[in-house]
Amino acid sequence: MSDRPAPESLLDQAPEWVRHRKLREWVAEMARLTKRPTIVVDMKNCLGEVALFLGVRPRFTVLDAVENLHRLDKGFLKEVVAKHKSGLDILAGSEQFDRPNAQDASAVEELLRVITKTYDFVIIDAGNVINACVAA
């Protein structure tokens, strides 16, 4: 038996940003291993971090999808997501501190409907705050 702590307990002792980064890496690895359509939707307020921690530079954000709801279908969704090398799709967090917000809740709900029809696995990074928009 080794005296070294198990990886889980090491992760528990790590700073919060390390734990979040490791979780995102595990999600990317899950997408790579399962080879099934997987997306992370970054709904975290005040600039999401999913794309940053996974080293992806998105051209569009969740706000672009919400503001173009009239165009939203599987094809448009494929245009607004960023692709990680593992095969994981990322819908990046908004670059605006105050959006999406409660007024966007119905649009976010419709966005999530389209996403769940397109992907086998949907992971939502809501940060540590649940608001009306995230609850949608």
C-alpha angles and dihedrals in degrees: 000000000000124000090216114109118249115264091251093058091047089053091049089057094049124100115269095255090055092051091050092048092049091050091052090049090052090050090052090049090050090054091049094049099043095041087207123131106277130173136183113209111202107213096158114136120240101032118326122242106205096098092043094052092046093048096243125140108210122203093201138033139208087267091060089055092047093048092050096047091135088064096042115128134121092282095051091044090056088055096053099046123087118226122228118209089248091062093258115140118219127200098199125225121260120272090218118088095215101042142118091033140158092293088060094052097104092046091049089050090054090046090054090049091057091044093053090052091052104042134052092208124035119185118186119201103203097165115221098310126079112201134165092276095052091044089058 
